């Protein structure tokens, strides 16, 4: 059994949260250059790369703040509420985006609004994964609540003799084992397999954007409207879809394990200390999630993998279309019909091949299709104890990324009709992207579900601590969690995971966009090759560490 949530909750997670978390971003990134040239001004081809890069940079800069805040908030108010709000904000931002009359500040502000909603959507893809794979025997205490409310007890005397560890034992039994011995293996393996399914649906989301959303302007042009109006109409349609997804999340995620529930408050909190305590809770959640990322090698590698995955997604959806668009502008492939300053509308009208390959881009479609096909296989490979221990799928995917991103700008032509080998590199790029997504999600969930030495030590300390101790009752970081996993941190850790991705995208979008205009159109791809190389080295080091630990364990057993 992959999912422990209900059928409606699982369906909403896959068809709502995962499917559309990337599709709106792909649509926006692939069409933003046409909004600039057709809706705002013409004659800006020489600066469009810098405009696009700056908008992407601002998007991710805000996301660095928004992602951890959404993650922390989901640990308190629930993932359902955050998902609903996120997609509603996306709908509003898409409708506002095409109302802009200039790049700065109007289009920039619209992009920042999209960033807020997009941060919520992408963070919840990660945050909900542990909730839909959580062992049902440990899910009775929902997320966002700590074990401070008292269970029903026969008498006041027996209540006063309960220790925190004994109090938490009612919800820490896993698979019939009160010590929770099987929680890491079962939950982690299930999460890795579900991560493969998640990768499939995110790939479907990208194909949805490429095959359905991006062709909309061309279809509207055939009905007789101008290129600028066609772009606006397409954005209105996609905004309506985002609003429907928001309502879908509102209904479909009801009752999920990751929903916060009211807690029993103390008299002091009711008398005015609740707000201060709530702020302290947010701070403690954030610090504990940060500490987990530093101490747990699975989570650390997941953060790096998340950075590569997010940067690769933006590279595929933003810089491949921009690279092909630039190729047509500079190579004379349109027989002189398409000239600098003529705008994307000229590409659609006078050189349709340029528009098809750059906006609708067949290469992006091939890349995402390859990712869609192999995602479940990668998930199953990652669930294998030996593969997961030595990060074999992650290493292979990173190697594919290094090779394909280095070679892509050196191709004589990015046109499949001229150079069919471009399809091979596009497939390799898709494989590297989906491997980073699936493996990083699996590593993150494995780290969240795993039992840590710190938690075990706190459990031993809590065994002798009085239940009503002031320190224990007021600080969630010092309070014994409801079980030996870190599941109560899933929203906070997911926020930090998104921050890692945002940091990679910041470098890619701004530096890559500037270098695209100033030096070489291949610069963004070489940056992505460097990202994959760093992930490859980190994966090898973690595998070597795991091998050393295995040898040490064998030696200890022999003694």
mmCIF file with all atom_site columns, C-alpha atoms in Angstrom, residues 258-370:
data_model
loop_
_atom_site.group_PDB
_atom_site.id
_atom_site.type_symbol
_atom_site.label_atom_id
_atom_site.label_alt_id
_atom_site.label_comp_id
_atom_site.label_asym_id
_atom_site.label_entity_id
_atom_site.label_seq_id
_atom_site.pdbx_PDB_ins_code
_atom_site.Cartn_x
_atom_site.Cartn_y
_atom_site.Cartn_z
_atom_site.occupancy
_atom_site.B_iso_or_equiv
_atom_site.pdbx_formal_charge
_atom_site.auth_seq_id
_atom_site.auth_comp_id
_atom_site.auth_asym_id
_atom_site.auth_atom_id
_atom_site.pdbx_PDB_model_num
ATOM 1   C CA . UNK A 1 258 ? -1.644 17.061 7.939   1.00 0.00 ? 258 UNK A CA 1
ATOM 2   C CA . UNK A 1 259 ? -4.505 19.205 9.196   1.00 0.00 ? 259 UNK A CA 1
ATOM 3   C CA . UNK A 1 260 ? -3.960 21.173 12.370  1.00 0.00 ? 260 UNK A CA 1
ATOM 4   C CA . UNK A 1 261 ? -6.498 20.640 15.137  1.00 0.00 ? 261 UNK A CA 1
ATOM 5   C CA . UNK A 1 262 ? -7.423 22.821 18.090  1.00 0.00 ? 262 UNK A CA 1
ATOM 6   C CA . UNK A 1 263 ? -5.282 22.204 21.144  1.00 0.00 ? 263 UNK A CA 1
ATOM 7   C CA . UNK A 1 264 ? -6.072 22.534 24.820  1.00 0.00 ? 264 UNK A CA 1
ATOM 8   C CA . UNK A 1 265 ? -4.690 25.880 25.983  1.00 0.00 ? 265 UNK A CA 1
ATOM 9   C CA . UNK A 1 266 ? -3.567 26.784 29.439  1.00 0.00 ? 266 UNK A CA 1
ATOM 10  C CA . UNK A 1 267 ? -5.204 29.449 31.555  1.00 0.00 ? 267 UNK A CA 1
ATOM 11  C CA . UNK A 1 268 ? -2.178 31.692 31.050  1.00 0.00 ? 268 UNK A CA 1
ATOM 12  C CA . UNK A 1 269 ? -2.479 31.424 27.274  1.00 0.00 ? 269 UNK A CA 1
ATOM 13  C CA . UNK A 1 270 ? -6.151 32.304 27.438  1.00 0.00 ? 270 UNK A CA 1
ATOM 14  C CA . UNK A 1 271 ? -5.261 35.325 29.546  1.00 0.00 ? 271 UNK A CA 1
ATOM 15  C CA . UNK A 1 272 ? -3.031 36.823 26.850  1.00 0.00 ? 272 UNK A CA 1
ATOM 16  C CA . UNK A 1 273 ? 0.122  34.759 26.429  1.00 0.00 ? 273 UNK A CA 1
ATOM 17  C CA . UNK A 1 274 ? -1.187 32.789 23.453  1.00 0.00 ? 274 UNK A CA 1
ATOM 18  C CA . UNK A 1 275 ? 0.190  35.125 20.785  1.00 0.00 ? 275 UNK A CA 1
ATOM 19  C CA . UNK A 1 276 ? 3.685  35.184 22.312  1.00 0.00 ? 276 UNK A CA 1
ATOM 20  C CA . UNK A 1 277 ? 3.629  31.410 22.730  1.00 0.00 ? 277 UNK A CA 1
ATOM 21  C CA . UNK A 1 278 ? 2.530  30.985 19.112  1.00 0.00 ? 278 UNK A CA 1
ATOM 22  C CA . UNK A 1 279 ? 5.462  33.076 17.873  1.00 0.00 ? 279 UNK A CA 1
ATOM 23  C CA . UNK A 1 280 ? 7.827  31.009 20.019  1.00 0.00 ? 280 UNK A CA 1
ATOM 24  C CA . UNK A 1 281 ? 6.358  27.846 18.507  1.00 0.00 ? 281 UNK A CA 1
ATOM 25  C CA . UNK A 1 282 ? 7.098  29.089 14.973  1.00 0.00 ? 282 UNK A CA 1
ATOM 26  C CA . UNK A 1 283 ? 10.658 29.938 15.945  1.00 0.00 ? 283 UNK A CA 1
ATOM 27  C CA . UNK A 1 284 ? 11.221 26.560 17.587  1.00 0.00 ? 284 UNK A CA 1
ATOM 28  C CA . UNK A 1 285 ? 9.803  24.702 14.592  1.00 0.00 ? 285 UNK A CA 1
ATOM 29  C CA . UNK A 1 286 ? 12.081 26.588 12.224  1.00 0.00 ? 286 UNK A CA 1
ATOM 30  C CA . UNK A 1 287 ? 15.201 26.060 14.347  1.00 0.00 ? 287 UNK A CA 1
ATOM 31  C CA . UNK A 1 288 ? 14.524 22.360 14.821  1.00 0.00 ? 288 UNK A CA 1
ATOM 32  C CA . UNK A 1 289 ? 13.978 21.923 11.057  1.00 0.00 ? 289 UNK A CA 1
ATOM 33  C CA . UNK A 1 290 ? 17.212 23.786 10.375  1.00 0.00 ? 290 UNK A CA 1
ATOM 34  C CA . UNK A 1 291 ? 19.050 21.580 12.864  1.00 0.00 ? 291 UNK A CA 1
ATOM 35  C CA . UNK A 1 292 ? 17.666 18.455 11.201  1.00 0.00 ? 292 UNK A CA 1
ATOM 36  C CA . UNK A 1 293 ? 19.004 19.639 7.846   1.00 0.00 ? 293 UNK A CA 1
ATOM 37  C CA . UNK A 1 294 ? 22.454 20.107 9.359   1.00 0.00 ? 294 UNK A CA 1
ATOM 38  C CA . UNK A 1 295 ? 22.633 16.794 11.232  1.00 0.00 ? 295 UNK A CA 1
ATOM 39  C CA . UNK A 1 296 ? 20.816 14.366 8.942   1.00 0.00 ? 296 UNK A CA 1
ATOM 40  C CA . UNK A 1 297 ? 22.794 13.557 5.776   1.00 0.00 ? 297 UNK A CA 1
ATOM 41  C CA . UNK A 1 298 ? 19.619 12.445 3.991   1.00 0.00 ? 298 UNK A CA 1
ATOM 42  C CA . UNK A 1 299 ? 18.005 15.838 4.543   1.00 0.00 ? 299 UNK A CA 1
ATOM 43  C CA . UNK A 1 300 ? 21.196 17.722 3.663   1.00 0.00 ? 300 UNK A CA 1
ATOM 44  C CA . UNK A 1 301 ? 21.548 15.876 0.355   1.00 0.00 ? 301 UNK A CA 1
ATOM 45  C CA . UNK A 1 302 ? 17.810 16.364 -0.259  1.00 0.00 ? 302 UNK A CA 1
ATOM 46  C CA . UNK A 1 303 ? 18.243 20.135 0.087   1.00 0.00 ? 303 UNK A CA 1
ATOM 47  C CA . UNK A 1 304 ? 21.037 20.108 -2.495  1.00 0.00 ? 304 UNK A CA 1
ATOM 48  C CA . UNK A 1 305 ? 19.004 17.837 -4.767  1.00 0.00 ? 305 UNK A CA 1
ATOM 49  C CA . UNK A 1 306 ? 16.062 20.179 -4.408  1.00 0.00 ? 306 UNK A CA 1
ATOM 50  C CA . UNK A 1 307 ? 18.208 23.100 -5.536  1.00 0.00 ? 307 UNK A CA 1
ATOM 51  C CA . UNK A 1 308 ? 19.296 21.196 -8.643  1.00 0.00 ? 308 UNK A CA 1
ATOM 52  C CA . UNK A 1 309 ? 15.764 19.955 -9.353  1.00 0.00 ? 309 UNK A CA 1
ATOM 53  C CA . UNK A 1 310 ? 14.176 23.407 -9.121  1.00 0.00 ? 310 UNK A CA 1
ATOM 54  C CA . UNK A 1 311 ? 16.935 25.031 -11.146 1.00 0.00 ? 311 UNK A CA 1
ATOM 55  C CA . UNK A 1 312 ? 16.634 22.322 -13.818 1.00 0.00 ? 312 UNK A CA 1
ATOM 56  C CA . UNK A 1 313 ? 12.871 22.823 -14.039 1.00 0.00 ? 313 UNK A CA 1
ATOM 57  C CA . UNK A 1 314 ? 13.327 26.536 -14.639 1.00 0.00 ? 314 UNK A CA 1
ATOM 58  C CA . UNK A 1 315 ? 16.214 25.925 -17.024 1.00 0.00 ? 315 UNK A CA 1
ATOM 59  C CA . UNK A 1 316 ? 14.080 23.613 -19.153 1.00 0.00 ? 316 UNK A CA 1
ATOM 60  C CA . UNK A 1 317 ? 10.984 25.808 -19.142 1.00 0.00 ? 317 UNK A CA 1
ATOM 61  C CA . UNK A 1 318 ? 12.724 29.193 -19.419 1.00 0.00 ? 318 UNK A CA 1
ATOM 62  C CA . UNK A 1 319 ? 16.153 28.977 -21.017 1.00 0.00 ? 319 UNK A CA 1
ATOM 63  C CA . UNK A 1 320 ? 15.552 26.293 -23.652 1.00 0.00 ? 320 UNK A CA 1
ATOM 64  C CA . UNK A 1 321 ? 12.675 28.320 -25.206 1.00 0.00 ? 321 UNK A CA 1
ATOM 65  C CA . UNK A 1 322 ? 14.758 31.491 -24.895 1.00 0.00 ? 322 UNK A CA 1
ATOM 66  C CA . UNK A 1 323 ? 17.764 29.769 -26.492 1.00 0.00 ? 323 UNK A CA 1
ATOM 67  C CA . UNK A 1 324 ? 15.708 28.605 -29.480 1.00 0.00 ? 324 UNK A CA 1
ATOM 68  C CA . UNK A 1 325 ? 13.994 31.988 -29.801 1.00 0.00 ? 325 UNK A CA 1
ATOM 69  C CA . UNK A 1 326 ? 17.430 33.627 -29.892 1.00 0.00 ? 326 UNK A CA 1
ATOM 70  C CA . UNK A 1 327 ? 18.630 31.078 -32.451 1.00 0.00 ? 327 UNK A CA 1
ATOM 71  C CA . UNK A 1 328 ? 15.926 32.112 -34.903 1.00 0.00 ? 328 UNK A CA 1
ATOM 72  C CA . UNK A 1 329 ? 16.647 35.797 -34.357 1.00 0.00 ? 329 UNK A CA 1
ATOM 73  C CA . UNK A 1 330 ? 20.377 35.424 -35.008 1.00 0.00 ? 330 UNK A CA 1
ATOM 74  C CA . UNK A 1 331 ? 20.664 32.640 -37.599 1.00 0.00 ? 331 UNK A CA 1
ATOM 75  C CA . UNK A 1 332 ? 18.348 33.932 -40.331 1.00 0.00 ? 332 UNK A CA 1
ATOM 76  C CA . UNK A 1 333 ? 16.336 30.715 -40.283 1.00 0.00 ? 333 UNK A CA 1
ATOM 77  C CA . UNK A 1 334 ? 13.200 32.672 -41.159 1.00 0.00 ? 334 UNK A CA 1
ATOM 78  C CA . UNK A 1 335 ? 14.665 33.873 -44.470 1.00 0.00 ? 335 UNK A CA 1
ATOM 79  C CA . UNK A 1 336 ? 14.737 37.460 -43.332 1.00 0.00 ? 336 UNK A CA 1
ATOM 80  C CA . UNK A 1 337 ? 11.062 37.551 -42.374 1.00 0.00 ? 337 UNK A CA 1
ATOM 81  C CA . UNK A 1 338 ? 11.718 37.719 -38.651 1.00 0.00 ? 338 UNK A CA 1
ATOM 82  C CA . UNK A 1 339 ? 13.861 40.672 -37.650 1.00 0.00 ? 339 UNK A CA 1
ATOM 83  C CA . UNK A 1 340 ? 15.046 41.977 -34.280 1.00 0.00 ? 340 UNK A CA 1
ATOM 84  C CA . UNK A 1 341 ? 12.452 44.359 -32.874 1.00 0.00 ? 341 UNK A CA 1
ATOM 85  C CA . UNK A 1 342 ? 9.548  42.699 -34.656 1.00 0.00 ? 342 UNK A CA 1
ATOM 86  C CA . UNK A 1 343 ? 8.336  40.921 -31.528 1.00 0.00 ? 343 UNK A CA 1
ATOM 87  C CA . UNK A 1 344 ? 7.096  37.411 -30.833 1.00 0.00 ? 344 UNK A CA 1
ATOM 88  C CA . UNK A 1 345 ? 3.965  38.220 -32.764 1.00 0.00 ? 345 UNK A CA 1
ATOM 89  C CA . UNK A 1 346 ? 6.107  38.375 -35.880 1.00 0.00 ? 346 UNK A CA 1
ATOM 90  C CA . UNK A 1 347 ? 7.356  34.882 -35.121 1.00 0.00 ? 347 UNK A CA 1
ATOM 91  C CA . UNK A 1 348 ? 3.809  33.583 -34.882 1.00 0.00 ? 348 UNK A CA 1
ATOM 92  C CA . UNK A 1 349 ? 2.692  35.277 -38.091 1.00 0.00 ? 349 UNK A CA 1
ATOM 93  C CA . UNK A 1 350 ? 5.707  35.242 -40.405 1.00 0.00 ? 350 UNK A CA 1
ATOM 94  C CA . UNK A 1 351 ? 7.764  32.350 -39.039 1.00 0.00 ? 351 UNK A CA 1
ATOM 95  C CA . UNK A 1 352 ? 5.479  29.885 -37.230 1.00 0.00 ? 352 UNK A CA 1
ATOM 96  C CA . UNK A 1 353 ? 8.292  27.332 -36.847 1.00 0.00 ? 353 UNK A CA 1
ATOM 97  C CA . UNK A 1 354 ? 10.075 29.740 -34.521 1.00 0.00 ? 354 UNK A CA 1
ATOM 98  C CA . UNK A 1 355 ? 7.026  30.109 -32.324 1.00 0.00 ? 355 UNK A CA 1
ATOM 99  C CA . UNK A 1 356 ? 6.278  26.382 -32.248 1.00 0.00 ? 356 UNK A CA 1
ATOM 100 C CA . UNK A 1 357 ? 9.828  25.462 -31.248 1.00 0.00 ? 357 UNK A CA 1
ATOM 101 C CA . UNK A 1 358 ? 10.423 28.330 -28.809 1.00 0.00 ? 358 UNK A CA 1
ATOM 102 C CA . UNK A 1 359 ? 7.075  28.848 -27.076 1.00 0.00 ? 359 UNK A CA 1
ATOM 103 C CA . UNK A 1 360 ? 5.509  25.443 -27.446 1.00 0.00 ? 360 UNK A CA 1
ATOM 104 C CA . UNK A 1 361 ? 8.981  23.910 -27.689 1.00 0.00 ? 361 UNK A CA 1
ATOM 105 C CA . UNK A 1 362 ? 9.070  20.305 -28.787 1.00 0.00 ? 362 UNK A CA 1
ATOM 106 C CA . UNK A 1 363 ? 12.313 19.896 -26.886 1.00 0.00 ? 363 UNK A CA 1
ATOM 107 C CA . UNK A 1 364 ? 10.658 20.760 -23.577 1.00 0.00 ? 364 UNK A CA 1
ATOM 108 C CA . UNK A 1 365 ? 7.906  18.295 -24.394 1.00 0.00 ? 365 UNK A CA 1
ATOM 109 C CA . UNK A 1 366 ? 10.384 15.513 -25.163 1.00 0.00 ? 366 UNK A CA 1
ATOM 110 C CA . UNK A 1 367 ? 12.325 16.263 -21.987 1.00 0.00 ? 367 UNK A CA 1
ATOM 111 C CA . UNK A 1 368 ? 9.219  16.147 -19.806 1.00 0.00 ? 368 UNK A CA 1
ATOM 112 C CA . UNK A 1 369 ? 7.878  13.034 -21.556 1.00 0.00 ? 369 UNK A CA 1
ATOM 113 C CA . UNK A 1 370 ? 11.114 11.185 -20.789 1.00 0.00 ? 370 UNK A CA 1
#
